[in-house]
Every structure is written in structure tokens, then in C-alpha cells.
PDB file of C-alpha atoms in Angstrom:
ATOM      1  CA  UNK M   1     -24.264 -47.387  23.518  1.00 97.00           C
ATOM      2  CA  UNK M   2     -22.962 -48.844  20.204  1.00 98.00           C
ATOM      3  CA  UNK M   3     -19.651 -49.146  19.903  1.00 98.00           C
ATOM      4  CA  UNK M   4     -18.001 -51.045  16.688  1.00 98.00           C
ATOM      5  CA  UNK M   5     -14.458 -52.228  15.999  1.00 98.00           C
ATOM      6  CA  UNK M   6     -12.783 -52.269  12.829  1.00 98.00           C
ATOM      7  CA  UNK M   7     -10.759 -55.597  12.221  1.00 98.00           C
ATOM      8  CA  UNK M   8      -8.747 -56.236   9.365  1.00 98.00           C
ATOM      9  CA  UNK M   9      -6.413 -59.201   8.399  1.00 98.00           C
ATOM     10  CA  UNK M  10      -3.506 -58.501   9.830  1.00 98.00           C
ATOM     11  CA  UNK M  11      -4.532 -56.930  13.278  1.00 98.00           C
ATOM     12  CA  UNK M  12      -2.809 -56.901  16.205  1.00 98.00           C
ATOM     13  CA  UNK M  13      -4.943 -58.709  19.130  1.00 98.00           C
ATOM     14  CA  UNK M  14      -4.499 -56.796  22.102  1.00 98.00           C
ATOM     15  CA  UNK M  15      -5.076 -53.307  20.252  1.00 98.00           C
ATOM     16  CA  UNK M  16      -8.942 -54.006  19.989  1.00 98.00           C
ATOM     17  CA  UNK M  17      -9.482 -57.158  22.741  1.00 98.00           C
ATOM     18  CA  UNK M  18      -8.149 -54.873  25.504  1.00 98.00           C
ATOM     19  CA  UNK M  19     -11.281 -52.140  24.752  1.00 98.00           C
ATOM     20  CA  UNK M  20     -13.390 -54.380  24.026  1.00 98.00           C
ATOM     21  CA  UNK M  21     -12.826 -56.053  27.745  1.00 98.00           C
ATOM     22  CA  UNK M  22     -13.248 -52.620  28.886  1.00 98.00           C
ATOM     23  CA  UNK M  23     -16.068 -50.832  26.838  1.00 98.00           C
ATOM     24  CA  UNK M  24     -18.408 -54.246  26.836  1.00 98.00           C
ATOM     25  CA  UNK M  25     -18.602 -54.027  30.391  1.00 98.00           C
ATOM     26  CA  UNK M  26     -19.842 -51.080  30.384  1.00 98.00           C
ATOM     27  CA  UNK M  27     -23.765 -50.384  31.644  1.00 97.00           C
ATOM     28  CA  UNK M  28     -26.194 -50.956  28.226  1.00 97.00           C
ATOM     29  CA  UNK M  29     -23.188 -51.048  25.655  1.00 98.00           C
ATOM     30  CA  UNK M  30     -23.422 -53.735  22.651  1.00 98.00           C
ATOM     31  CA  UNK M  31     -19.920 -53.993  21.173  1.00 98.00           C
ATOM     32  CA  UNK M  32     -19.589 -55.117  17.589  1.00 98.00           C
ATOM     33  CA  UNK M  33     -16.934 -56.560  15.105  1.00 98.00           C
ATOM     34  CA  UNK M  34     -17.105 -54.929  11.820  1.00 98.00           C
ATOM     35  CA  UNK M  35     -15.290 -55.792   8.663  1.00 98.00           C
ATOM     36  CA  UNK M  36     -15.683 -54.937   4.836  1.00 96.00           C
ATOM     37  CA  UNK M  37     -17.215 -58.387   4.452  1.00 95.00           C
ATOM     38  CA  UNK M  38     -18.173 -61.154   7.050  1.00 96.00           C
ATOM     39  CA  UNK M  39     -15.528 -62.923   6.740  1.00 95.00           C
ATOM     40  CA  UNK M  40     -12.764 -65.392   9.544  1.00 97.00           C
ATOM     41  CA  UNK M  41      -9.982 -62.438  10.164  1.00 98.00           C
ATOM     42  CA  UNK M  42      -7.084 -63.184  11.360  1.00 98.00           C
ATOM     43  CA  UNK M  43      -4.500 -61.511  13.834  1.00 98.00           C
ATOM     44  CA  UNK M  44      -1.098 -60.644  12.557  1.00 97.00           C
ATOM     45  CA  UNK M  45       0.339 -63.631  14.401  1.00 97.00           C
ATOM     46  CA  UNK M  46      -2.176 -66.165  12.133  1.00 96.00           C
ATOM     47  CA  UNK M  47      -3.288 -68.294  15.529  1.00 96.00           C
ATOM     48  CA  UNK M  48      -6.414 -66.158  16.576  1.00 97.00           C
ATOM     49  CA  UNK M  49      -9.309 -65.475  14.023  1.00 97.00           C
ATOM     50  CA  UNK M  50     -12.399 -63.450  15.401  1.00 97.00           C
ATOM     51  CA  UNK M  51     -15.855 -64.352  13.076  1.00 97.00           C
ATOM     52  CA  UNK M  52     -17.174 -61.306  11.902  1.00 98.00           C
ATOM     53  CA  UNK M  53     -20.527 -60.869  10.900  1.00 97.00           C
ATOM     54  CA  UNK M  54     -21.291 -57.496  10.842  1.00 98.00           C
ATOM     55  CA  UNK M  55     -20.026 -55.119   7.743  1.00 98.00           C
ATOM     56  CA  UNK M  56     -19.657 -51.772   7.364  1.00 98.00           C
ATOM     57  CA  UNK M  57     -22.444 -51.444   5.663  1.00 97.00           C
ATOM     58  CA  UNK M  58     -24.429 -53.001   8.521  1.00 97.00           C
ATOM     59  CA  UNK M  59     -22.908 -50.512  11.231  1.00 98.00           C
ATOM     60  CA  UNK M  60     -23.851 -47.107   9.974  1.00 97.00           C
ATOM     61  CA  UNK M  61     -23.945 -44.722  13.635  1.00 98.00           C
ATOM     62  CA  UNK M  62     -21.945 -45.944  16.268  1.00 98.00           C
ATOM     63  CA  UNK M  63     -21.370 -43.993  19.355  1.00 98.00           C
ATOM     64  CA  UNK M  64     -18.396 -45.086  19.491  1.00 98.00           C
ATOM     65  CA  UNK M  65     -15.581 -46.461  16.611  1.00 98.00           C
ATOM     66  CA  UNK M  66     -12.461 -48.054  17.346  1.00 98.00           C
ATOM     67  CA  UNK M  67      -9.213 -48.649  15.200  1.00 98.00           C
ATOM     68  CA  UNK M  68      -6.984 -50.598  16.655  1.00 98.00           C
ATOM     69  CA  UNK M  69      -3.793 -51.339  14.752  1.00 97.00           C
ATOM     70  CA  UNK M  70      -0.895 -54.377  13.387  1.00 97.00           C
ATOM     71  CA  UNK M  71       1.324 -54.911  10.357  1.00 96.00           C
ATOM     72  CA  UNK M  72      -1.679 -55.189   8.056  1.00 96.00           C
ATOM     73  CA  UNK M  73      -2.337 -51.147   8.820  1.00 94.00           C
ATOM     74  CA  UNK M  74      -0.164 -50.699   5.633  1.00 94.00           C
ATOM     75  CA  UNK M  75      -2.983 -52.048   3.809  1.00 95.00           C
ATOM     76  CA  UNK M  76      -5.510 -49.591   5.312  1.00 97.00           C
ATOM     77  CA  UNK M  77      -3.850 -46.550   4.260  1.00 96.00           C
ATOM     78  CA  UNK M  78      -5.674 -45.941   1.173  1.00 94.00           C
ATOM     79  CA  UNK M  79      -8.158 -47.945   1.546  1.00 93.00           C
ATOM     80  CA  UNK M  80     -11.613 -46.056   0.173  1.00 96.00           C
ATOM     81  CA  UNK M  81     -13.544 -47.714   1.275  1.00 97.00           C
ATOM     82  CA  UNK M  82     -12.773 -48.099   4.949  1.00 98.00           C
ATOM     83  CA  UNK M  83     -12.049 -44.515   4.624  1.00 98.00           C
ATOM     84  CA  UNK M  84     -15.578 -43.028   3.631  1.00 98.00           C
ATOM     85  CA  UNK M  85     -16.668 -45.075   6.378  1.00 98.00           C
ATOM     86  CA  UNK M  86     -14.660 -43.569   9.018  1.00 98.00           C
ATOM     87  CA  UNK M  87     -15.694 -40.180   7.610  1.00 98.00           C
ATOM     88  CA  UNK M  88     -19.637 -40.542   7.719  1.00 98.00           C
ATOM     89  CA  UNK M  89     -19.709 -42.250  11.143  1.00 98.00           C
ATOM     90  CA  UNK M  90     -17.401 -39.885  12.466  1.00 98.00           C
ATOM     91  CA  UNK M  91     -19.835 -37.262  11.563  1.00 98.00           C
ATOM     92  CA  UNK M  92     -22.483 -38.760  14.173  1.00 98.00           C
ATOM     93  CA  UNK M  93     -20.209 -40.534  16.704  1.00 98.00           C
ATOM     94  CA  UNK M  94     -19.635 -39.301  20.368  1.00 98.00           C
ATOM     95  CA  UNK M  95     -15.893 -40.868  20.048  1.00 98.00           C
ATOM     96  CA  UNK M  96     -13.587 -41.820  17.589  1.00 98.00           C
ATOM     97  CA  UNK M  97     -10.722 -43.681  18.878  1.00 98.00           C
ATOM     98  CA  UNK M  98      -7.770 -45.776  18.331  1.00 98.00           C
ATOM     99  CA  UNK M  99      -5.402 -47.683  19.690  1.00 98.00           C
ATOM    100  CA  UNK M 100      -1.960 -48.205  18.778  1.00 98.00           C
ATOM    101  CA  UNK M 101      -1.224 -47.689  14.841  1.00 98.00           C
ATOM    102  CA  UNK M 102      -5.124 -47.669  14.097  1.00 98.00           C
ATOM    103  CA  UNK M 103      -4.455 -43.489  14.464  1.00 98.00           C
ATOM    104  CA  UNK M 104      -2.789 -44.198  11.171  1.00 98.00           C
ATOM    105  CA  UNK M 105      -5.496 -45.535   9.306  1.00 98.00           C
ATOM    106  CA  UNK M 106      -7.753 -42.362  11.541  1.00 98.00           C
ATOM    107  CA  UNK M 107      -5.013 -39.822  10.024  1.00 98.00           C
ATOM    108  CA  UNK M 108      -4.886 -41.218   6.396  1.00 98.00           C
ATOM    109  CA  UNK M 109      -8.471 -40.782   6.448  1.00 98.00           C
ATOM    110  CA  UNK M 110      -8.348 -37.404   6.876  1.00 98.00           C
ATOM    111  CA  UNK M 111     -10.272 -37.725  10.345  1.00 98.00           C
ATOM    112  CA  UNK M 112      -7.680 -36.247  12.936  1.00 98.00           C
ATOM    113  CA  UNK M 113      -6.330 -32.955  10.600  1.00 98.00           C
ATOM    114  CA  UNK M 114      -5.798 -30.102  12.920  1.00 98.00           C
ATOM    115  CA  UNK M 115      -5.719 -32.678  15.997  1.00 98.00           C
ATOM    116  CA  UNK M 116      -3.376 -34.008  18.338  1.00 98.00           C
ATOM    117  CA  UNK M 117      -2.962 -37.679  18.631  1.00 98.00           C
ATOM    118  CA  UNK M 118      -0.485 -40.380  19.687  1.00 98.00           C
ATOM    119  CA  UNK M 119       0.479 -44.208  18.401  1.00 98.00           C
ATOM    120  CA  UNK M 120       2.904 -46.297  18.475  1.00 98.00           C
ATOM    121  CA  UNK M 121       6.105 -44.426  19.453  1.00 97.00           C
ATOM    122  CA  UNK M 122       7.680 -45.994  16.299  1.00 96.00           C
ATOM    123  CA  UNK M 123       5.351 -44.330  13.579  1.00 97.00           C
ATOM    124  CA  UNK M 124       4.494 -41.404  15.693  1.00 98.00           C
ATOM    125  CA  UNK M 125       6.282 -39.119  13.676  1.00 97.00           C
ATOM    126  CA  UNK M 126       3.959 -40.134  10.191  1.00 98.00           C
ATOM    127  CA  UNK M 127       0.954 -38.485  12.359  1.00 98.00           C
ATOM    128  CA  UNK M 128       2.739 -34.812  10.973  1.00 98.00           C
ATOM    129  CA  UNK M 129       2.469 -36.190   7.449  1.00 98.00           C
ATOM    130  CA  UNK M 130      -1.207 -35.824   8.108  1.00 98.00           C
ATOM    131  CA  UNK M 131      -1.985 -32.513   9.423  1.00 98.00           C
ATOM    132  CA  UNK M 132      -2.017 -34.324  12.937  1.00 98.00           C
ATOM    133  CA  UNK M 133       0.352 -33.256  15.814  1.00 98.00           C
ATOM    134  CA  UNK M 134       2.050 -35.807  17.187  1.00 98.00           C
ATOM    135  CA  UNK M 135       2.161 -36.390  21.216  1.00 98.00           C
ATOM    136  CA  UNK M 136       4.195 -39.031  22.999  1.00 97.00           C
ATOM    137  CA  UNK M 137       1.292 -39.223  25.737  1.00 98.00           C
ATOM    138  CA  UNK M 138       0.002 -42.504  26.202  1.00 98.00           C
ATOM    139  CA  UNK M 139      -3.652 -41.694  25.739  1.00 98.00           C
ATOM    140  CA  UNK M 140      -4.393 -38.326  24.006  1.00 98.00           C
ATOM    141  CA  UNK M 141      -7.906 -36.757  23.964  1.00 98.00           C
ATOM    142  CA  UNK M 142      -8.895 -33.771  21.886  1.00 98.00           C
ATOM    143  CA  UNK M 143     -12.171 -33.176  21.458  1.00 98.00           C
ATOM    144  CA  UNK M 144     -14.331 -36.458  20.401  1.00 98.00           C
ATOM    145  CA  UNK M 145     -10.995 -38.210  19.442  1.00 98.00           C
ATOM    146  CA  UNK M 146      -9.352 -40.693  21.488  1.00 98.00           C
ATOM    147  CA  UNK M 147      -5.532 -42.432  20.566  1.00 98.00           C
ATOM    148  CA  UNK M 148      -3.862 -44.401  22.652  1.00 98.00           C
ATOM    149  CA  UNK M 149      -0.001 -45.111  22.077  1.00 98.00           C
ATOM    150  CA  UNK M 150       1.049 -48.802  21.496  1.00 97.00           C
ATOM    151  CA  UNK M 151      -1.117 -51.657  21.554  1.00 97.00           C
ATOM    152  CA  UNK M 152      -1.401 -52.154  25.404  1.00 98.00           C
ATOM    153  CA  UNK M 153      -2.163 -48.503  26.074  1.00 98.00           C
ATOM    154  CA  UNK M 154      -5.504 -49.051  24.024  1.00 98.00           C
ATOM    155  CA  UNK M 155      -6.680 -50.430  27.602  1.00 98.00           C
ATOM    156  CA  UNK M 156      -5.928 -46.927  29.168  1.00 98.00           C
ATOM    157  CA  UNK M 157      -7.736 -45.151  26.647  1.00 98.00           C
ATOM    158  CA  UNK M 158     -10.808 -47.272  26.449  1.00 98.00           C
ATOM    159  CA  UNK M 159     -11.027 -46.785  30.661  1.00 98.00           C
ATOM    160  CA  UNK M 160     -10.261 -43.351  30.096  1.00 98.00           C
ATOM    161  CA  UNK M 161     -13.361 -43.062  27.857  1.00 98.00           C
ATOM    162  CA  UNK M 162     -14.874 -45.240  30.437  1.00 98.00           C
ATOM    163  CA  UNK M 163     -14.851 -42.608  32.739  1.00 98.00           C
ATOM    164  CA  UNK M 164     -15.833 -39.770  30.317  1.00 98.00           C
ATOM    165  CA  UNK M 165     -19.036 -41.947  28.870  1.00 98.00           C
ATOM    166  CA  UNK M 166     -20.239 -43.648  32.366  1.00 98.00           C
ATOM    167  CA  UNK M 167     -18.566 -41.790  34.921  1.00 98.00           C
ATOM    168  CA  UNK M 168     -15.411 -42.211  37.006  1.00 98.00           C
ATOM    169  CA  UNK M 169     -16.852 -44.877  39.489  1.00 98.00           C
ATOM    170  CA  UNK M 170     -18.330 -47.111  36.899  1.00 98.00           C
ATOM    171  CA  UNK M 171     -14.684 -47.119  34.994  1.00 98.00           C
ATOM    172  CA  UNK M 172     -13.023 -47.771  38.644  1.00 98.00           C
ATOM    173  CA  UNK M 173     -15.801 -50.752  38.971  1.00 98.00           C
ATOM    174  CA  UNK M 174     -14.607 -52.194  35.088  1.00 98.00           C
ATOM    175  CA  UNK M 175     -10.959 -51.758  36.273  1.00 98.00           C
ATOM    176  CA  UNK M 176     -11.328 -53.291  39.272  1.00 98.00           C
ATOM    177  CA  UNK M 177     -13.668 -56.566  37.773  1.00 98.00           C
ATOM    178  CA  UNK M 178     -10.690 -57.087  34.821  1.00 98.00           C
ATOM    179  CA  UNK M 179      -8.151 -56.192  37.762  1.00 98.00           C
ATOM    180  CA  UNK M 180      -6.309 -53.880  35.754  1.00 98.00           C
ATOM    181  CA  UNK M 181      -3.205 -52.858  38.162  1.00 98.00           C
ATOM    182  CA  UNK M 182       0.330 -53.378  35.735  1.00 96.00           C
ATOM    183  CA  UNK M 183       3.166 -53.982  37.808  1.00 96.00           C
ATOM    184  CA  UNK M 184       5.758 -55.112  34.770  1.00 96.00           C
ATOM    185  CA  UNK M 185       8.973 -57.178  35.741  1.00 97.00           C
ATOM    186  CA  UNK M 186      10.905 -54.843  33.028  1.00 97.00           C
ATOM    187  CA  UNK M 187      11.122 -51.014  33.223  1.00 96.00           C
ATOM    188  CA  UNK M 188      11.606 -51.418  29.383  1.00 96.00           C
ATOM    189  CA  UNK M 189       7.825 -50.529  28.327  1.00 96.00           C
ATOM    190  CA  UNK M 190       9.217 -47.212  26.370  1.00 95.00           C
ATOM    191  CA  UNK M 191      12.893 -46.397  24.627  1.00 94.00           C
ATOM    192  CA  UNK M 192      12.881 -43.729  26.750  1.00 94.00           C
ATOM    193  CA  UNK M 193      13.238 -46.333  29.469  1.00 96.00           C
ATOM    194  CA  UNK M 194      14.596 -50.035  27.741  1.00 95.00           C
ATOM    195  CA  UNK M 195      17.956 -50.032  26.825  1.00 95.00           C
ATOM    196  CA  UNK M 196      19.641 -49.035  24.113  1.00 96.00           C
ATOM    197  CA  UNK M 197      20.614 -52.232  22.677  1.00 96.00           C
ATOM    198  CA  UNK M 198      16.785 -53.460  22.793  1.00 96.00           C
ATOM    199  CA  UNK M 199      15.282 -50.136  21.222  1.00 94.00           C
ATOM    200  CA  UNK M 200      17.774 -51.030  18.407  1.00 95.00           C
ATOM    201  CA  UNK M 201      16.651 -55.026  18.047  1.00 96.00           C
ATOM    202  CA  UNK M 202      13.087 -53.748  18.380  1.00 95.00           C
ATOM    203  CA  UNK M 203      13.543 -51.073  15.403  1.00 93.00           C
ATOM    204  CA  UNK M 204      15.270 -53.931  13.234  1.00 93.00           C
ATOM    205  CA  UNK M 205      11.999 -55.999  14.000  1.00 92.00           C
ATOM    206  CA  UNK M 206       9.893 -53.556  12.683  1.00 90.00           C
ATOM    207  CA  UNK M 207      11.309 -52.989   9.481  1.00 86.00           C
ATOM    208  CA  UNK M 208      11.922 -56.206   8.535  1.00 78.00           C
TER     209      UNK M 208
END
């Protein structure tokens, strides 16, 4: 199994370093970078850089594509290139996924129309602008599409597709080795859940 991860300046870390903790465990996968051009790209906090080597180009069927997302998504939306590339792999892949705003770049490529997906609840609305129906679920599959909401909920999708690509005792195996068991100290992971005054700080973050 194949599976390549888009990075692009600008990403957010955990969006594509959780699945990648999960999905290159898994039994005969190679996992692979991919990027426009090799080139040092840098996280959307400027501290971590991952090498890439591999372009687009270079990665032309994947089994599986990941999207992860960060502030630099803006500068995804129309990009063309990315785009066509999302398109023809998607045509071949057995799942095309995301994680976090990545569904954004997914939707503006015209990949998810007529589907229902989820990101980050603070752009999950722009998914209608799309063709895509929005769902607040943290991972959403419909048929060889997988979103997960934001950025830490791209390690419940990629088990989830764990499960559906090795089987469910393999994916308990990979959650068990990475001892995946959350047990936050704040009940304040959603804004149906923090408090009011936090959703509020949060949403001025964001726009900024």
C-alpha cells in the first residue's frame, strides 16, 4: 500500500504526522511526502520543516492520498496544479482523505461534490460552497472519501481507515503500539463543550 501526503508551506503538523504514525505502521505500507517541488517545507509555526523529495509528478497512483490542513490552505484553493493532481489520482485511489482543513483544498478541487464531509468546525460551513454537505462528525466516510474534523481528529480517521484497509485487529494492534487512549484535562475540545468566552478568543485567533 502506497499512501502519499500532500505538504505545503504553511501546514499544520499534527494534521498529516498523526496518519502518518498510524498508516506507516501498517502491514506492507510505504508512506510518502509529496510536494510540487522537492523542496524544505515548513509547518505553519516555522520550527519544523519535513525534506521532501518526492513530487507530484513522481507519485502518480497512490492507494491512498492525504490532505491534511493549516493557514497556508488559503493558498491551495486554486491552486491548478495541486488540483489536477488530486483529480487523476483520485480516479485510481482506494481512499481519499483529509484531515482537518485539507477537505478544503479536497472540495475546491471539485473532488467531494455530491459528498458529505467534515473539517475544522470553524470552516465547516465553506464545505456547502462546494457542492459538499457539511457534517459536524469527527470522522466522516462516504464512499472512498475520508475527512476528519480538526487537526487531532486526523488520528481517528487514519485508524478508522486502519480498520477498513487491514482489518479491525491490526488497527487495535497500531492503537495500542502508539497508545492512543485521550483522556484530556479540559472538556473544551469542541464549542459545543469550551466555554463561551474561549470559543470567542479562539474565533478572534483565526481571523486575525
Amino acid at each position: 500500500m502506497l499512501a502519499a501526503i500532500v505538504l505545503y508551506p504553511g501546514f499544520t503538523s499534527l494534521d498529516v504526522i498523526g496518519p502518518y504514525e498510524i498508516l506507516g505502521r501498517l502491514p506492507d505500507a510505504e508512506v510518502v511526502f509529496v510536494a510540487e517541488e522537492p523542496a524544505l517545507v515548513r509547518n505553519d509555526l516555522g520550527s519544523l520543516a519535513v525534506n521532501v523529495v518526492a513530487t507530484l509528478a513522481d507519485v502518480t497512483e497512490p492507494d491512498v492520498v492525504l490532505v491534511g490542513g493549516g493557514p497556508g490552505q488559503m493558498n491551495q484553493m486554486f491552486n491548478g496544479r495541486l488540483h489536477e493532481w488530486l483529480r487523476t489520482v483520485d480516479k485510481t485511489s482506494a481512499w481519499t482523505t483529509s484531515s482537518c482543513t485539507g477537505a478544503l483544498i479536497l472540495a475546491a478541487a471539485g473532488v467531494l461534490r455530491g459528498r458529505r464531509a467534515t473539517t475544522h468546525w470553524a470552516v465547516l460551513d465553506l464545505l456547502a460552497e462546494f457542492g459538499v454537505t457539511p457534517s459536524k462528525e469527527r470522522v466522516v466516510i462516504d464512499g472512498h472519501y475520508a475527512t476528519a474534523a480538526g487537526v487531532s481528529a486526523g488520528i481517528d480517521m487514519a485508524l478508522t481507515l486502519a480498520g477498513l484497509i487491514a482489518g479491525d485487529d491490526v488497527a487495535r494492534e497500531v492503537q495500542l503500539l502508539v497508545e492512543y487512549a485521550p483522556e484530556p484535562p479540559y472538556d473544551a475540545g469542541s464549542p459545543d463543550s469550551a466555554p463561551a468566552a474561549v470559543v470567542e478568543k479562539v474565533m478572534k485567533a483565526l481571523s486575525a
